[in-house]
XYZ file of C-alpha atoms in Angstrom:
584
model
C 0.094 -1.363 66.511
C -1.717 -3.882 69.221
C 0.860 -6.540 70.755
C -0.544 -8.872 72.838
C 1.542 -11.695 74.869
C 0.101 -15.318 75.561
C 1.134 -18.185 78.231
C 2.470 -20.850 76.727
C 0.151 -24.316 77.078
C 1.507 -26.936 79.397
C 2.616 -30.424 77.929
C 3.583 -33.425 78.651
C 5.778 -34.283 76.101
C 7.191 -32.734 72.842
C 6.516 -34.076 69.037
C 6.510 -35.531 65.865
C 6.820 -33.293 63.594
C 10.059 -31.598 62.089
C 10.324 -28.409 61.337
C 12.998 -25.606 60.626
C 13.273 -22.509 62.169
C 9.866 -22.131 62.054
C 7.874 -21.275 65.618
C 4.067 -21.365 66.849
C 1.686 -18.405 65.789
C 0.415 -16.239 68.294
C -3.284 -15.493 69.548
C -5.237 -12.985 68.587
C -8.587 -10.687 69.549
C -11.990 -11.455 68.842
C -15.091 -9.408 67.980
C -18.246 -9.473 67.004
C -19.684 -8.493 63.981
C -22.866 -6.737 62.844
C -24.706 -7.099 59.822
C -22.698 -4.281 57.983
C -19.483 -5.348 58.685
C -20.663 -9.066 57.349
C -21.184 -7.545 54.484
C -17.823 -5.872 54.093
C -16.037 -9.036 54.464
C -13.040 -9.768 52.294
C -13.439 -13.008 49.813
C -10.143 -14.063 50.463
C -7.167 -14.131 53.257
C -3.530 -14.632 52.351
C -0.877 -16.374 54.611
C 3.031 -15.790 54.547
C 4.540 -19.604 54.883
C 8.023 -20.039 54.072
C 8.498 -23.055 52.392
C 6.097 -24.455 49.765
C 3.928 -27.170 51.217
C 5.372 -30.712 48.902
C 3.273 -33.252 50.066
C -0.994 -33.431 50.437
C -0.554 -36.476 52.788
C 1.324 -35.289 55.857
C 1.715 -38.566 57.408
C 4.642 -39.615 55.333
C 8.104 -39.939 56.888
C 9.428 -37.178 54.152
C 6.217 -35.243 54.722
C 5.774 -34.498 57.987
C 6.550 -30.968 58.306
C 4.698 -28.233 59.603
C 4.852 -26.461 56.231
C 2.084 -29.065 55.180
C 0.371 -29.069 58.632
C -0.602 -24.826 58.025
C -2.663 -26.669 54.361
C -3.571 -30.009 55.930
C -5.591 -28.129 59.136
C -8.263 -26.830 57.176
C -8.370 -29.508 54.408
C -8.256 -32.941 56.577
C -10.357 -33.792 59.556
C -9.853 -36.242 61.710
C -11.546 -37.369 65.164
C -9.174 -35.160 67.425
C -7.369 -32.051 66.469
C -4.839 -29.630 68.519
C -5.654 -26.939 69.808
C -5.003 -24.084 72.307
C -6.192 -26.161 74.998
C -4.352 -29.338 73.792
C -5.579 -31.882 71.478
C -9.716 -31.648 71.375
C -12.379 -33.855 69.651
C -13.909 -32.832 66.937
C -17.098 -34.469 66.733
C -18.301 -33.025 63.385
C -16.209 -35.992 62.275
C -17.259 -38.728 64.644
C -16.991 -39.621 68.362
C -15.750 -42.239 69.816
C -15.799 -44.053 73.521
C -13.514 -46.442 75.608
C -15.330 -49.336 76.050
C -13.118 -51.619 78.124
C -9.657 -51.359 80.091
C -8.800 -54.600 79.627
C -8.073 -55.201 77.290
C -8.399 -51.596 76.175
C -11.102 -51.128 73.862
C -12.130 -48.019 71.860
C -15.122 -47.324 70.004
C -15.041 -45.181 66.801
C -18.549 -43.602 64.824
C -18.185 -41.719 61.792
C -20.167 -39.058 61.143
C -23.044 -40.233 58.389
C -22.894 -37.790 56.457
C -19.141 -37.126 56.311
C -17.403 -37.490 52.731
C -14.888 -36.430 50.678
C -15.551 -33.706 48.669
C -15.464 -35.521 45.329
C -19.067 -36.996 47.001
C -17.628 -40.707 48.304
C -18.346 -41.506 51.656
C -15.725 -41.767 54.740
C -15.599 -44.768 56.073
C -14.233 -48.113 56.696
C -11.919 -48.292 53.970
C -10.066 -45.097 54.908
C -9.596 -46.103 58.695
C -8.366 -49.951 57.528
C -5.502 -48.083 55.322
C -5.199 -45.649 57.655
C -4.022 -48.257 59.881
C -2.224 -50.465 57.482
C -0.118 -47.579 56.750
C 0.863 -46.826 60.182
C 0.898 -49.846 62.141
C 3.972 -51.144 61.278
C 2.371 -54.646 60.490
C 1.895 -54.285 56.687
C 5.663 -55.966 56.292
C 7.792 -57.643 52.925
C 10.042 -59.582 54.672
C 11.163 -57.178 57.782
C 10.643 -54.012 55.878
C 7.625 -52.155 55.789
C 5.635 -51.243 52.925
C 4.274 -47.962 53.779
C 6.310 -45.464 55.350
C 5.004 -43.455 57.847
C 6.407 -40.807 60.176
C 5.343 -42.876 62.935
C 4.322 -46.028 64.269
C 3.082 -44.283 67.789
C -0.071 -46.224 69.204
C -0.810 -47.886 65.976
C 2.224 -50.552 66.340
C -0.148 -51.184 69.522
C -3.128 -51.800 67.391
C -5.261 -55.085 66.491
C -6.275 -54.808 62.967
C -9.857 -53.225 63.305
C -12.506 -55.472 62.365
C -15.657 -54.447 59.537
C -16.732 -54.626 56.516
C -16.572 -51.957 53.598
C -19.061 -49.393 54.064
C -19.022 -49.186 57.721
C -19.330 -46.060 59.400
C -18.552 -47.648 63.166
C -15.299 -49.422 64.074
C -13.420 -50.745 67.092
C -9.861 -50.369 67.976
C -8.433 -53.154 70.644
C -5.658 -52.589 71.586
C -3.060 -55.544 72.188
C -1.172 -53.358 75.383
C -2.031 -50.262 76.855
C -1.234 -46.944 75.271
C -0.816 -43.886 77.246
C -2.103 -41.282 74.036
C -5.023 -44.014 73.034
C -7.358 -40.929 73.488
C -5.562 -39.416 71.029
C -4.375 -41.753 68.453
C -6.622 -40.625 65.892
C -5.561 -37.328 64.878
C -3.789 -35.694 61.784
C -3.948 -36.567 58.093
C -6.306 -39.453 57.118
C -6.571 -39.993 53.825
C -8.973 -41.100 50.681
C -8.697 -45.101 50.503
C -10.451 -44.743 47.042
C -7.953 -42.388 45.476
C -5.043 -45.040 46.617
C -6.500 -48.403 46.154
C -7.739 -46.845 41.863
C -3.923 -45.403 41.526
C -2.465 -48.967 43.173
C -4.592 -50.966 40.216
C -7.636 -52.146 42.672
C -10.952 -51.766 41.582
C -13.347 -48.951 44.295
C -16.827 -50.751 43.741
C -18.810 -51.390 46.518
C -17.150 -48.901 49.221
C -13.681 -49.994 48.574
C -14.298 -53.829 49.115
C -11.321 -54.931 47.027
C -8.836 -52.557 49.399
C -10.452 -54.091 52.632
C -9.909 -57.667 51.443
C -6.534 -57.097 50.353
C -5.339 -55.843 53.340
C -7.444 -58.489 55.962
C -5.833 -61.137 53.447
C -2.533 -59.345 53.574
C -2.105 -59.778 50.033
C 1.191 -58.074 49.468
C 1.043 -58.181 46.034
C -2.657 -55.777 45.682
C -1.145 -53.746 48.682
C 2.276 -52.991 47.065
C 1.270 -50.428 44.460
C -0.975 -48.961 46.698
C 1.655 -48.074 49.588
C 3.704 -46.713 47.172
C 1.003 -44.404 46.245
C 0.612 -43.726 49.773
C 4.169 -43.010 50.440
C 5.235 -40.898 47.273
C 2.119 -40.233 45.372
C 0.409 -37.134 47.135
C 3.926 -35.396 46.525
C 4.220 -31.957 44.632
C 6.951 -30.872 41.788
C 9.763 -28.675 43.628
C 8.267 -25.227 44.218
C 4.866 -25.977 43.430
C 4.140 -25.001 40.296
C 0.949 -26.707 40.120
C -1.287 -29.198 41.963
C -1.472 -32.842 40.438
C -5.007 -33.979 38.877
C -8.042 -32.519 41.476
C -9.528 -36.420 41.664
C -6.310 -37.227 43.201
C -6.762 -34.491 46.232
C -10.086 -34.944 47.580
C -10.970 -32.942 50.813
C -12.442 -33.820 54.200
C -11.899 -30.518 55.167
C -13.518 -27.158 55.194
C -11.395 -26.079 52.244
C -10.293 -28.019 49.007
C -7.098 -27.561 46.911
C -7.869 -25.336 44.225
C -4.573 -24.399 42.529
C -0.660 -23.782 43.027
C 1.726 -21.670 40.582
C 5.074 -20.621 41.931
C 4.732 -22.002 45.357
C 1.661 -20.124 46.068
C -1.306 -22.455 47.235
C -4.522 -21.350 46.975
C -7.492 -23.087 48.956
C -11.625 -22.587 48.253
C -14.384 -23.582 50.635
C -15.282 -27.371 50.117
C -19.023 -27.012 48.766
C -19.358 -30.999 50.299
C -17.954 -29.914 53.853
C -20.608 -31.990 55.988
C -20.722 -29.779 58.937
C -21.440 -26.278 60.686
C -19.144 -25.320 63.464
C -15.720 -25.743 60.634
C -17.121 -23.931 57.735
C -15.081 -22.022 56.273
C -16.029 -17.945 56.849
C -14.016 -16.401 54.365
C -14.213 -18.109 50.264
C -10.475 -18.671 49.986
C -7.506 -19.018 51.552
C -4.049 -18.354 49.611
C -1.174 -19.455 50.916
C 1.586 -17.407 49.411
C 5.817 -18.979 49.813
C 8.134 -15.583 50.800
C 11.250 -15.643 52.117
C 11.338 -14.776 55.824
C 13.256 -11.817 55.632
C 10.654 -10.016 52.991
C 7.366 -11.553 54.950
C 7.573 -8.247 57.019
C 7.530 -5.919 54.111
C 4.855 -8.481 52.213
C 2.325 -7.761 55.522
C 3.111 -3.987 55.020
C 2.322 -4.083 51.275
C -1.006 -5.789 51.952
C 0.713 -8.936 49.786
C -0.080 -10.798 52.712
C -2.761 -10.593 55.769
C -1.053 -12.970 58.196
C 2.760 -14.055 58.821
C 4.636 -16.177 61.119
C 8.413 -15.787 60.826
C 10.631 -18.452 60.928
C 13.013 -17.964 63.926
C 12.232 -14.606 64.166
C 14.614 -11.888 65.822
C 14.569 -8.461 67.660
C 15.187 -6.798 64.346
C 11.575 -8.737 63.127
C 9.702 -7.424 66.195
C 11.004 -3.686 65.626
C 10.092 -3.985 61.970
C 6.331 -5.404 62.612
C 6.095 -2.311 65.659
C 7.164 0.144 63.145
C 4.299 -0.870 60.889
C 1.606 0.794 63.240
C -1.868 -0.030 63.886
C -3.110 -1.014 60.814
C -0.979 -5.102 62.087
C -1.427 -6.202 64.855
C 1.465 -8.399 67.020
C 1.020 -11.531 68.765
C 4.268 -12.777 70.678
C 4.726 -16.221 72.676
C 6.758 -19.361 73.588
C 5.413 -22.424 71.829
C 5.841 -25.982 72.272
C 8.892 -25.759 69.661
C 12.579 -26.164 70.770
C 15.609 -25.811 68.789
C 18.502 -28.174 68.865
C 21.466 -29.672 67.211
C 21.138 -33.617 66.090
C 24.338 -35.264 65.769
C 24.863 -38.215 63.295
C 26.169 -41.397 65.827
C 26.080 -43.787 63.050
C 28.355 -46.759 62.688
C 30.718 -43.970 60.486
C 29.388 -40.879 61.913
C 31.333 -38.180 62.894
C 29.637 -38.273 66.099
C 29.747 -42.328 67.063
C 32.479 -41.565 70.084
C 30.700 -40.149 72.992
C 33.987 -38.176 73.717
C 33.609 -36.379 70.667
C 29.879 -35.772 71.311
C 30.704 -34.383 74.815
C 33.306 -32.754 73.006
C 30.688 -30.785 71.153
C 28.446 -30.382 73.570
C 30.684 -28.108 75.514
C 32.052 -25.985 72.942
C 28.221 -24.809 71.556
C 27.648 -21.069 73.095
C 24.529 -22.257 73.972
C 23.993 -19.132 76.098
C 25.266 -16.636 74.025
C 22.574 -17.972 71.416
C 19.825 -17.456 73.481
C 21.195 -13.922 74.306
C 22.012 -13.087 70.606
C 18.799 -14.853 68.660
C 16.182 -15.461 71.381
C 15.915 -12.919 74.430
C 15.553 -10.018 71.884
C 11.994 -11.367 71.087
C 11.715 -12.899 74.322
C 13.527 -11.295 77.606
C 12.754 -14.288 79.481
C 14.351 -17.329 76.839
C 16.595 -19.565 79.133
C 18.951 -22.103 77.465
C 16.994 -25.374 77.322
C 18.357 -28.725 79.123
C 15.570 -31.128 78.742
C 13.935 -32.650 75.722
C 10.677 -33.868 77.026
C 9.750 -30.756 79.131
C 9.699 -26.964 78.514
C 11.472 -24.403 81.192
C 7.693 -22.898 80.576
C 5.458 -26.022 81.825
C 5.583 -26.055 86.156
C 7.403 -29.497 85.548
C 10.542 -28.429 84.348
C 12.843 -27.335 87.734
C 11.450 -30.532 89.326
C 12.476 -32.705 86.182
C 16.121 -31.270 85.569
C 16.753 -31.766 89.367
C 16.069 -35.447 89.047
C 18.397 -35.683 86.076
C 21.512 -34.028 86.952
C 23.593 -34.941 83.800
C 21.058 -32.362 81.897
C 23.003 -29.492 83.314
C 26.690 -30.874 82.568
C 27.037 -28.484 79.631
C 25.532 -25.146 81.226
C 29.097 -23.014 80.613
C 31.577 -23.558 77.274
C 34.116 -25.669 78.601
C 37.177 -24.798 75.327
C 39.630 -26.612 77.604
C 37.421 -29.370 78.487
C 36.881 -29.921 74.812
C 40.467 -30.197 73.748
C 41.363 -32.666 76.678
C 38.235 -34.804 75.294
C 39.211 -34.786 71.934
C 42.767 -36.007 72.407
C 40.860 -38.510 74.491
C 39.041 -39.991 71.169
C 42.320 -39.256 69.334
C 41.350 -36.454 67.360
C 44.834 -35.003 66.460
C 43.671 -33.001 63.503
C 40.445 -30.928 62.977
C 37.320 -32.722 62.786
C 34.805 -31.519 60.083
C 31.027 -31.283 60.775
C 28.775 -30.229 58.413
C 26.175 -28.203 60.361
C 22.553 -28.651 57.873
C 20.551 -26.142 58.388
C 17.485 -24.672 56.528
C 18.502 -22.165 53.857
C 15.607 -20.051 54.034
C 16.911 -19.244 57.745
C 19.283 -16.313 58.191
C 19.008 -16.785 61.691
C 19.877 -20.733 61.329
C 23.119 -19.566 59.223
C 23.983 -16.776 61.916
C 23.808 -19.757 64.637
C 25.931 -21.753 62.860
C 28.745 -18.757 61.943
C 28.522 -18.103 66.605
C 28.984 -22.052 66.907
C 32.493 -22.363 64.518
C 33.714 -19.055 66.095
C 33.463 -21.024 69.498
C 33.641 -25.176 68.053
C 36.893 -24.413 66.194
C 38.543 -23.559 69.018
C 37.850 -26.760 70.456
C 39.359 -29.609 67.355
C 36.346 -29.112 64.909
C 35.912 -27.572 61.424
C 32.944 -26.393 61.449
C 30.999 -26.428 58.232
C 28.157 -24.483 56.939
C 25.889 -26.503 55.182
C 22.638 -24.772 54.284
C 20.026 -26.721 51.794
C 16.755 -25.755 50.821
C 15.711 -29.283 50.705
C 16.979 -30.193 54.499
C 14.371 -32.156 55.563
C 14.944 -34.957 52.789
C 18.202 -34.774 53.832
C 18.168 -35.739 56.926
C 17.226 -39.381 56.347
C 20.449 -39.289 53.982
C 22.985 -40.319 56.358
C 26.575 -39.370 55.297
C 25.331 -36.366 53.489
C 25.569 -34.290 57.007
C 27.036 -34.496 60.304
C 25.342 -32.366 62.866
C 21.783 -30.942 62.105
C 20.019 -27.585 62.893
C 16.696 -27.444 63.081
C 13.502 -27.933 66.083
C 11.426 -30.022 67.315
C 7.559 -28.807 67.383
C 5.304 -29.899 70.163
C 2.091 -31.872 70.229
C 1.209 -31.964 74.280
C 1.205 -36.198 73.791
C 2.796 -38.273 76.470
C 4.678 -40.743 74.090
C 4.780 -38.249 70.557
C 8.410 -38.205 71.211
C 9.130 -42.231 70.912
C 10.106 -42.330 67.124
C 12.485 -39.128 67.658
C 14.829 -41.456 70.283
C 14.157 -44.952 69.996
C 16.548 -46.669 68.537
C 14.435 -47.988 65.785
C 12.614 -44.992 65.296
C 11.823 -43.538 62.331
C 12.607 -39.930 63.159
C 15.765 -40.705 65.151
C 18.010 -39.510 62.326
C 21.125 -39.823 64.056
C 20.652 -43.189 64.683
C 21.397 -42.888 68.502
C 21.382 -46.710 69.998
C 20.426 -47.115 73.465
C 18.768 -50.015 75.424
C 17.728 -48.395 77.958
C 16.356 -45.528 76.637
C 14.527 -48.019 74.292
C 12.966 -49.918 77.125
C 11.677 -46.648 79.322
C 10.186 -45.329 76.127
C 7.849 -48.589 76.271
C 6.751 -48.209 79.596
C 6.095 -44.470 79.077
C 4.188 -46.046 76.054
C 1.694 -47.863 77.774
C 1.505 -46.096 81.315
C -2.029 -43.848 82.227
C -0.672 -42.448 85.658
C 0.480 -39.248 84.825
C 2.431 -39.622 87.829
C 4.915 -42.788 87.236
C 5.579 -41.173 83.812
C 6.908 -38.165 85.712
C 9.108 -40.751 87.305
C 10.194 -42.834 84.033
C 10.947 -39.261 81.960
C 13.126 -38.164 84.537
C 14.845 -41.703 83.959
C 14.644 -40.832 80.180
C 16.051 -37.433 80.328
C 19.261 -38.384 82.457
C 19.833 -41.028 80.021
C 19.636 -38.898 77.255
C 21.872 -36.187 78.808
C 24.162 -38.903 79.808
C 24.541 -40.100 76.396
C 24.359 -36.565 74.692
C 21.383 -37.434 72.588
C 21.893 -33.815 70.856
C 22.697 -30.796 71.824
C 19.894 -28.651 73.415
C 19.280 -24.944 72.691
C 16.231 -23.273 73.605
C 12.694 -22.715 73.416
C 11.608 -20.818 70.233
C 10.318 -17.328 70.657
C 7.331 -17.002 68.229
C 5.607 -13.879 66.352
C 2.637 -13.701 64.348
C 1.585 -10.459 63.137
C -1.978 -10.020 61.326
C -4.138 -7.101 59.577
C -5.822 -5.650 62.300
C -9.244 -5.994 60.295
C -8.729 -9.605 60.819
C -10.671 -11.963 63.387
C -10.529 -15.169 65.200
C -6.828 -15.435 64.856
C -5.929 -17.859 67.797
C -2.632 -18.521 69.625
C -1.822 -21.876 69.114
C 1.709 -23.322 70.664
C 1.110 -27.076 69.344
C 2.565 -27.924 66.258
C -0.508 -27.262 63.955
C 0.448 -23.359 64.369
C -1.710 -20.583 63.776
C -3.658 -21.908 61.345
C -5.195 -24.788 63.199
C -8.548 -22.556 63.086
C -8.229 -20.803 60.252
C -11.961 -21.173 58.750
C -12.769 -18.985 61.360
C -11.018 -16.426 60.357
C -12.421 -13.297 58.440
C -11.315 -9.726 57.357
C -12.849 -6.440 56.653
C -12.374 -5.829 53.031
């Protein structure tokens, strides 16, 4: 069996997207290939993922998981894409220039031959919704209409002038943005298939769609966000796909067809360009528990895996396997953590209690137990913006000295702040955690040997549906899961603003609020250094969450695979899958 190690990639900040115990795929070897071995090539490469995709537009704030992201890289494109070496253009889409500073100006150009793959053109229409839908400006009364995951750059946005049909577009921006280079990336979707299921007619490039939303007619608009927000959804468990004229491509690869959370994608026959095409015919995408994804790759069920949270037991499996897989190992851009629910009636709401917590977590006998099996070097993380891996990190966590208050379990220090808050009797929390995770569940069993000690009760709460649970407040009280990277300078905003979408626990803090806007709109990668140190002693200071550590990641592969690609962003392993091929 071939292992191979990778560095991790250096970021600025960590992401959007949720995830649960699930890490970054590793990288892999590359070869060439003669004529012979061309012609040996298998027709189609299956993928261990463990949890069914349930959503073909990503961008949703109940959708944003990386479960989608592994389908969604090979059948969306988009101007910019991540990568190994951070977020890159893609210019088979389109390219696009800054045209002006002030104020800041970017130009956009579609490719002109890029479509969807049921033949209609990309263009204006899908960049206008695109931006209705994560703007933030699209509003009945003061709620939005669409819900995104996000409103990151876009709530900076100027609604982009044009008509329908046009293939060039301009984005002015109203204050500076420090990720404008990057704003367009991720899941952009059909305008067509929206504005026909929201009751508005698609003649003449989507004309009726444009108008509505440069007129703001709420009332044409109002079907179609709901389409937007909830229509792209799968049935629990995918047992099928919804009509095909619903889930056009712009990817290499279409949806096919699903049955019992297996997903299978075929090479889009009206993929516009050269460099993405898909190598290999299909790619299946097959939902197995973590703990049998091991025996799947050994069985040949599988050709690729990527264990969620994976553990020295995982590793000794994959080695025992032999040469015929071949082991990829490395520290992503994914962290694991505890949220804690600081609502108005949250368990959590008194900082005592949250400190409370904070110091009874065996934070460092969970990276010895879970982590440094699969990774010797795992530390215990203390910062939320930075990795102990990037060349920032010592230099940030000595500028914010309230990141290291909870280095050693403190028992004693617990109890005294819990008879502080007035905590006389046991306070439950109801740890939710992914129940596909063993290793989640054994996390959770280390923290209420140590937590109960302390005043709490700690509860076991495992749900295979955890990520539409965390927007249910009252339904949990701390949470369990990580935060996956993206390499962005502000990606992190809607995870601890106050009004952000992905700040679950509903943690309320002015000042964090008004250094995230700054960070927002600063360029000089130097005074953001400055204002995240600011950020993470606030943070600390106001125990945010409890901090845990950096995820250790495997990916193992048939070794008659190719171009498999380490990848520590949050698009995973698959970010280049149409590359990849196999000997049959």
């Amino acid at each position: 069996m071939r292992t191979k190690r990778t560095a991790t990639l250096a970021a600025l900040s960590v992401g959007a997207l949720f995830l649960g115990a699930c890490g970054s795929a590793g990288g892999g070897e590359t070869a060439e290939s003669d004529t012979t071995e061309d012609a040996n090539l298998a027709s189609t490469i299956s993928v261990a993922i463990s949890q069914a995709p349930d959503f073909y537009n990503g961008g949703t704030s109940k959708s944003n998981s990386v479960y989608n992201t592994y389908v969604d890289n090979l059948v969306h494109s988009n101007f910019s894409e991540y990568s190994p070496e951070g977020v890159i253009r893609n210019e088979e889409f389109g390219t696009f220039e800054k045209t002006s500073d002030d104020p800041l100006t970017v130009e956009y150009k579609i490719n002109e031959d890029a479509q969807w793959s049921d033949g209609t053109p990309i263009d204006f229409d899908d960049v206008l919704m695109n931006w209705a839908a994560f703007s933030g400006k699209v509003v009945e009364g003061d709620a939005e209409i669409f819900q995104p995951s996000s409103n990151n750059g876009y709530e900076y946005l100027a609604m982009p002038e044009g008509e329908a049909g046009d293939k060039e577009f301009t984005y002015v921006f109203e204050q500076p943005y420090a990720d404008w280079e990057n704003l367009m990336i991720g899941s952009l979707m059909p305008a067509h298939v929206a504005a026909e299921q929201g009751g508005l007619s698609t003649d003449n490039n989507g004309e009726a769609l444009v108008a509505a939303i440069q007129d703001n007619d709420l009332a044409s608009l109002k079907p179609v966000a709901e389409f937007w927000n909830t229509g792209w959804g799968y049935a629990e468990g995918l047992p099928s796909l919804p009509d095909t004229a619903l889930i056009p491509s712009s990817g290499p690869y279409k949806l096919d067809n699903a049955a019992g959370g297996n997903l299978t994608l075929t090479k889009n026959e009206n993929y516009w360009g050269e460099e993405r095409t898909g190598a290999t015919e299909s790619i299946v995408f097959k939902t197995i528990a973590d703990t049998e994804a091991v025996q799947a790759l050994q069985n040949g069920d599988v050709d690729i895996i990527e264990p969620s949270g994976p553990t020295g037991d995982t590793k000794d499996q994959i080695e025992a396997i032999g040469d015929s897989v071949t082991m990829l190992t490395g520290t992503g851009m994914t962290f694991s953590h505890i949220d804690l629910d600081q609502s108005e009636n949250g368990v959590f709401k008194d900082i005592k209690v949250r400190q409370a917590f904070s110091k009874c977590v065996p934070r460092q006998d969970i990276v010895d137990k879970f982590v440094k099996p699969v990774d010797p070097e795992a530390t215990v993380v203390n910062l939320r913006e930075y990795q102990p891996s990037q060349p920032e990190y010592d230099e940030i966590l000595e500028g914010a000295p309230s990141a290291s208050d909870y280095d050693e379990v403190d028992l004693e220090g617990a109890k005294s702040l819990m008879a502080e808050a007035g905590k006389t009797e046991p306070v439950d929390v109801r740890v939710l955690f992914s129940s596909a995770s063993q290793v989640r569940a054994d996390m959770t069993a280390l923290i209420k040997d140590s937590c109960d000690q302390a005043g709490f009760n700690i509860i076991a709460t495992p749900d295979a549906e955890w990520t539409k649970k965390l927007d249910e407040l009252g339904s949990w009280d701390a949470a369990l899961f990580g935060w996956a990277g993206s390499g962005l300078v502000a990606s992190g905003q809607s995870i601890y603003d106050s009004e952000g979408v992905q700040n679950y626990g509903k943690f309320e803090s002015e000042k964090v609020d008004e250094l995230w806007d700054e960070i927002a709109q600063t360029t000089d990668a130097d005074k953001v250094k400055e204002l995240k140190i600011q950020l993470e002693e606030e943070l600390s200071k106001d125990v945010y969450n409890v901090l845990l550590f950096a995820n250790a990641d495997i990916v193992a592969h048939n070794s008659g695979m190719e171009e498999v690609v380490y990848n520590p962003t949050q698009s995973g392993v698959t970010w280049n899958a149409y590359k990849w091929t196999k000997q049959a």
